Amino acid sequence: CQHIVVKSGNELCSISIDDVAWVEAVNRQVVFNLADGKKLEVRDTFNNIALKLCVYPCFFKPHRSYIVNFKYVEHFNSKEISMRGSELCIPLARGLDKEFKDKYFSFMFSSAAFFTKLELERKTAPSFSEAGGLSFSRVVLRFTPAAW
């Protein structure tokens, strides 16, 4: 598990990147919103935190004041992102919607944590074989998302 070190008050804190749901800039402060609902105010610039986090494929900066962890995205559309466990809607800057969608799906489908199992299911449906015969069996792959 990877960590970043940040300064909060007079202490240095090590935060697991898996625990960071999203980060926001609030009144010249940087606030880490953690998966357990806790918040951690940090003494650093938002851009410096963005440089530290956005090297990891699970993080994306959808707006000048936010960084989100794809693992905690519950829903999104072309204008906003809903985070799991929060009623906050994070704005998605114009022009970043396609990049966000591409990186989100790229991360989710490459992440071993996303799939708990691969189900093979036999369906009886007609299909043609290379030999020209009619076959009544095909394999359907179904992916089951993991519950984080």
PDB file of C-alpha atoms in Angstrom:
ATOM      1  CA  CYS A   1       0.000   0.000   0.000  1.00  0.00           C
ATOM      2  CA  GLN A   2       1.433   3.370  -0.986  1.00  0.00           C
ATOM      3  CA  HIS A   3       1.435   6.449   1.233  1.00  0.00           C
ATOM      4  CA  ILE A   4       1.991  10.160   0.930  1.00  0.00           C
ATOM      5  CA  VAL A   5       3.375  12.299   3.730  1.00  0.00           C
ATOM      6  CA  VAL A   6       1.673  15.634   4.451  1.00  0.00           C
ATOM      7  CA  LYS A   7       1.897  18.255   7.180  1.00  0.00           C
ATOM      8  CA  SER A   8      -1.234  18.754   9.265  1.00  0.00           C
ATOM      9  CA  GLY A   9      -0.883  21.319  12.035  1.00  0.00           C
ATOM     10  CA  ASN A  10       2.541  20.700  13.552  1.00  0.00           C
ATOM     11  CA  GLU A  11       2.597  16.998  12.673  1.00  0.00           C
ATOM     12  CA  LEU A  12       3.708  14.999   9.681  1.00  0.00           C
ATOM     13  CA  CYS A  13       1.045  12.483   8.697  1.00  0.00           C
ATOM     14  CA  SER A  14       1.394   9.458   6.469  1.00  0.00           C
ATOM     15  CA  ILE A  15      -1.815   8.800   4.528  1.00  0.00           C
ATOM     16  CA  SER A  16      -2.512   5.657   2.544  1.00  0.00           C
ATOM     17  CA  ILE A  17      -3.592   6.650  -0.958  1.00  0.00           C
ATOM     18  CA  ASP A  18      -6.277   3.967  -0.760  1.00  0.00           C
ATOM     19  CA  ASP A  19      -7.892   5.889   2.119  1.00  0.00           C
ATOM     20  CA  VAL A  20      -8.194   9.179   0.211  1.00  0.00           C
ATOM     21  CA  ALA A  21     -11.668   9.531  -1.355  1.00  0.00           C
ATOM     22  CA  TRP A  22     -11.189  13.093  -2.616  1.00  0.00           C
ATOM     23  CA  VAL A  23      -9.203  16.234  -1.909  1.00  0.00           C
ATOM     24  CA  GLU A  24     -10.490  19.782  -2.100  1.00  0.00           C
ATOM     25  CA  ALA A  25      -9.131  23.297  -1.819  1.00  0.00           C
ATOM     26  CA  VAL A  26     -11.135  25.276   0.752  1.00  0.00           C
ATOM     27  CA  ASN A  27     -10.184  28.852   1.710  1.00  0.00           C
ATOM     28  CA  ARG A  28      -6.461  28.413   1.037  1.00  0.00           C
ATOM     29  CA  GLN A  29      -6.493  25.097   2.897  1.00  0.00           C
ATOM     30  CA  VAL A  30      -6.225  21.616   1.414  1.00  0.00           C
ATOM     31  CA  VAL A  31      -8.718  19.160   2.894  1.00  0.00           C
ATOM     32  CA  PHE A  32      -8.324  15.404   2.517  1.00  0.00           C
ATOM     33  CA  ASN A  33     -11.691  13.624   2.672  1.00  0.00           C
ATOM     34  CA  LEU A  34     -10.971  10.083   3.772  1.00  0.00           C
ATOM     35  CA  ALA A  35     -12.971   6.933   3.077  1.00  0.00           C
ATOM     36  CA  ASP A  36     -13.969   6.598   6.738  1.00  0.00           C
ATOM     37  CA  GLY A  37     -15.611  10.052   6.686  1.00  0.00           C
ATOM     38  CA  LYS A  38     -12.794  11.852   8.486  1.00  0.00           C
ATOM     39  CA  LYS A  39     -11.296  15.072   7.167  1.00  0.00           C
ATOM     40  CA  LEU A  40      -7.677  16.122   7.420  1.00  0.00           C
ATOM     41  CA  GLU A  41      -6.643  19.748   6.852  1.00  0.00           C
ATOM     42  CA  VAL A  42      -3.176  20.020   5.392  1.00  0.00           C
ATOM     43  CA  ARG A  43      -0.613  22.805   5.179  1.00  0.00           C
ATOM     44  CA  ASP A  44       0.452  22.682   1.568  1.00  0.00           C
ATOM     45  CA  THR A  45      -0.600  24.142  -1.744  1.00  0.00           C
ATOM     46  CA  PHE A  46      -3.313  22.390  -3.685  1.00  0.00           C
ATOM     47  CA  ASN A  47      -1.050  22.217  -6.754  1.00  0.00           C
ATOM     48  CA  ASN A  48       1.684  20.499  -4.752  1.00  0.00           C
ATOM     49  CA  ILE A  49      -0.806  17.914  -3.453  1.00  0.00           C
ATOM     50  CA  ALA A  50      -2.097  17.422  -7.014  1.00  0.00           C
ATOM     51  CA  LEU A  51       1.457  16.732  -8.205  1.00  0.00           C
ATOM     52  CA  LYS A  52       1.896  14.113  -5.464  1.00  0.00           C
ATOM     53  CA  LEU A  53      -1.432  12.345  -6.007  1.00  0.00           C
ATOM     54  CA  CYS A  54      -1.967  12.525  -9.766  1.00  0.00           C
ATOM     55  CA  VAL A  55       1.058  10.316 -10.427  1.00  0.00           C
ATOM     56  CA  TYR A  56      -1.179   7.453  -9.239  1.00  0.00           C
ATOM     57  CA  PRO A  57      -3.627   6.171 -11.871  1.00  0.00           C
ATOM     58  CA  CYS A  58      -6.536   6.169  -9.393  1.00  0.00           C
ATOM     59  CA  PHE A  59      -6.495   9.988  -9.025  1.00  0.00           C
ATOM     60  CA  PHE A  60      -7.812  12.649 -11.388  1.00  0.00           C
ATOM     61  CA  LYS A  61      -8.167  16.422 -11.129  1.00  0.00           C
ATOM     62  CA  PRO A  62     -11.621  17.151 -12.622  1.00  0.00           C
ATOM     63  CA  HIS A  63     -11.694  20.788 -11.516  1.00  0.00           C
ATOM     64  CA  ARG A  64      -9.215  23.375 -10.280  1.00  0.00           C
ATOM     65  CA  SER A  65     -10.299  22.774  -6.661  1.00  0.00           C
ATOM     66  CA  TYR A  66     -10.740  18.988  -6.529  1.00  0.00           C
ATOM     67  CA  ILE A  67      -8.882  15.712  -6.925  1.00  0.00           C
ATOM     68  CA  VAL A  68     -10.938  12.505  -6.911  1.00  0.00           C
ATOM     69  CA  ASN A  69     -10.038   8.881  -6.323  1.00  0.00           C
ATOM     70  CA  PHE A  70     -11.745   6.743  -8.976  1.00  0.00           C
ATOM     71  CA  LYS A  71     -12.286   4.007  -6.378  1.00  0.00           C
ATOM     72  CA  TYR A  72     -14.829   6.195  -4.576  1.00  0.00           C
ATOM     73  CA  VAL A  73     -16.740   7.578  -7.563  1.00  0.00           C
ATOM     74  CA  GLU A  74     -20.356   6.520  -7.274  1.00  0.00           C
ATOM     75  CA  HIS A  75     -21.789   8.230 -10.351  1.00  0.00           C
ATOM     76  CA  PHE A  76     -20.808  10.836 -12.901  1.00  0.00           C
ATOM     77  CA  ASN A  77     -22.149  12.668 -15.916  1.00  0.00           C
ATOM     78  CA  SER A  78     -20.667  15.307 -18.208  1.00  0.00           C
ATOM     79  CA  LYS A  79     -20.988  18.041 -15.553  1.00  0.00           C
ATOM     80  CA  GLU A  80     -20.463  16.515 -12.106  1.00  0.00           C
ATOM     81  CA  ILE A  81     -19.163  13.591 -10.068  1.00  0.00           C
ATOM     82  CA  SER A  82     -20.912  12.019  -7.064  1.00  0.00           C
ATOM     83  CA  MET A  83     -18.688  10.415  -4.481  1.00  0.00           C
ATOM     84  CA  ARG A  84     -19.651   7.366  -2.450  1.00  0.00           C
ATOM     85  CA  GLY A  85     -20.691   8.214   1.096  1.00  0.00           C
ATOM     86  CA  SER A  86     -21.242  11.905   0.364  1.00  0.00           C
ATOM     87  CA  GLU A  87     -23.938  14.143  -1.004  1.00  0.00           C
ATOM     88  CA  LEU A  88     -21.307  16.450  -2.477  1.00  0.00           C
ATOM     89  CA  CYS A  89     -21.375  16.857  -6.258  1.00  0.00           C
ATOM     90  CA  ILE A  90     -17.890  17.646  -7.518  1.00  0.00           C
ATOM     91  CA  PRO A  91     -17.910  19.780 -10.656  1.00  0.00           C
ATOM     92  CA  LEU A  92     -16.362  18.353 -13.805  1.00  0.00           C
ATOM     93  CA  ALA A  93     -14.730  21.161 -15.776  1.00  0.00           C
ATOM     94  CA  ARG A  94     -15.883  21.699 -19.337  1.00  0.00           C
ATOM     95  CA  GLY A  95     -13.669  19.858 -21.744  1.00  0.00           C
ATOM     96  CA  LEU A  96     -12.502  17.295 -19.164  1.00  0.00           C
ATOM     97  CA  ASP A  97     -15.533  15.019 -19.343  1.00  0.00           C
ATOM     98  CA  LYS A  98     -14.139  12.785 -22.113  1.00  0.00           C
ATOM     99  CA  GLU A  99     -10.690  12.551 -20.477  1.00  0.00           C
ATOM    100  CA  PHE A 100     -12.310  11.770 -17.109  1.00  0.00           C
ATOM    101  CA  LYS A 101     -14.513   9.053 -18.608  1.00  0.00           C
ATOM    102  CA  ASP A 102     -11.601   7.493 -20.529  1.00  0.00           C
ATOM    103  CA  LYS A 103      -9.276   7.457 -17.517  1.00  0.00           C
ATOM    104  CA  TYR A 104     -12.018   6.248 -15.169  1.00  0.00           C
ATOM    105  CA  PHE A 105     -12.894   3.239 -17.318  1.00  0.00           C
ATOM    106  CA  SER A 106      -9.251   2.554 -18.129  1.00  0.00           C
ATOM    107  CA  PHE A 107      -8.457   2.463 -14.402  1.00  0.00           C
ATOM    108  CA  MET A 108     -11.496   0.417 -13.434  1.00  0.00           C
ATOM    109  CA  PHE A 109     -11.020  -2.218 -16.111  1.00  0.00           C
ATOM    110  CA  SER A 110      -7.286  -2.537 -15.451  1.00  0.00           C
ATOM    111  CA  SER A 111      -7.701  -2.731 -11.690  1.00  0.00           C
ATOM    112  CA  ALA A 112      -7.740  -6.240 -10.252  1.00  0.00           C
ATOM    113  CA  ALA A 113      -9.793  -4.866  -7.366  1.00  0.00           C
ATOM    114  CA  PHE A 114     -12.640  -4.007  -9.721  1.00  0.00           C
ATOM    115  CA  PHE A 115     -13.504  -7.578 -10.572  1.00  0.00           C
ATOM    116  CA  THR A 116     -14.213 -10.111  -7.892  1.00  0.00           C
ATOM    117  CA  LYS A 117     -14.885 -12.901 -10.305  1.00  0.00           C
ATOM    118  CA  LEU A 118     -15.371 -13.785 -13.899  1.00  0.00           C
ATOM    119  CA  GLU A 119     -18.502 -15.723 -14.564  1.00  0.00           C
ATOM    120  CA  LEU A 120     -18.810 -18.001 -17.534  1.00  0.00           C
ATOM    121  CA  GLU A 121     -22.336 -18.725 -18.515  1.00  0.00           C
ATOM    122  CA  ARG A 122     -23.556 -21.068 -21.212  1.00  0.00           C
ATOM    123  CA  LYS A 123     -26.389 -19.665 -23.258  1.00  0.00           C
ATOM    124  CA  THR A 124     -28.407 -21.547 -25.780  1.00  0.00           C
ATOM    125  CA  ALA A 125     -28.496 -19.264 -28.739  1.00  0.00           C
ATOM    126  CA  PRO A 126     -27.956 -20.104 -32.371  1.00  0.00           C
ATOM    127  CA  SER A 127     -24.614 -19.167 -33.893  1.00  0.00           C
ATOM    128  CA  PHE A 128     -22.786 -20.325 -37.000  1.00  0.00           C
ATOM    129  CA  SER A 129     -19.524 -22.241 -36.787  1.00  0.00           C
ATOM    130  CA  GLU A 130     -16.605 -21.836 -39.188  1.00  0.00           C
ATOM    131  CA  ALA A 131     -17.457 -25.199 -40.731  1.00  0.00           C
ATOM    132  CA  GLY A 132     -20.815 -23.801 -41.762  1.00  0.00           C
ATOM    133  CA  GLY A 133     -22.855 -25.727 -39.214  1.00  0.00           C
ATOM    134  CA  LEU A 134     -25.323 -24.294 -36.793  1.00  0.00           C
ATOM    135  CA  SER A 135     -24.298 -24.312 -33.134  1.00  0.00           C
ATOM    136  CA  PHE A 136     -26.561 -23.701 -30.153  1.00  0.00           C
ATOM    137  CA  SER A 137     -23.972 -22.800 -27.574  1.00  0.00           C
ATOM    138  CA  ARG A 138     -21.830 -19.740 -26.866  1.00  0.00           C
ATOM    139  CA  VAL A 139     -19.937 -18.404 -23.892  1.00  0.00           C
ATOM    140  CA  VAL A 140     -20.991 -15.125 -22.279  1.00  0.00           C
ATOM    141  CA  LEU A 141     -18.528 -13.339 -20.004  1.00  0.00           C
ATOM    142  CA  ARG A 142     -20.020 -11.382 -17.117  1.00  0.00           C
ATOM    143  CA  PHE A 143     -17.916  -9.297 -14.758  1.00  0.00           C
ATOM    144  CA  THR A 144     -19.079  -8.698 -11.210  1.00  0.00           C
ATOM    145  CA  PRO A 145     -17.807  -5.462  -9.617  1.00  0.00           C
ATOM    146  CA  ALA A 146     -16.193  -5.777  -6.218  1.00  0.00           C
ATOM    147  CA  ALA A 147     -17.714  -4.015  -3.242  1.00  0.00           C
ATOM    148  CA  TRP A 148     -15.074  -1.731  -1.772  1.00  0.00           C
TER     149      TRP A 148
END
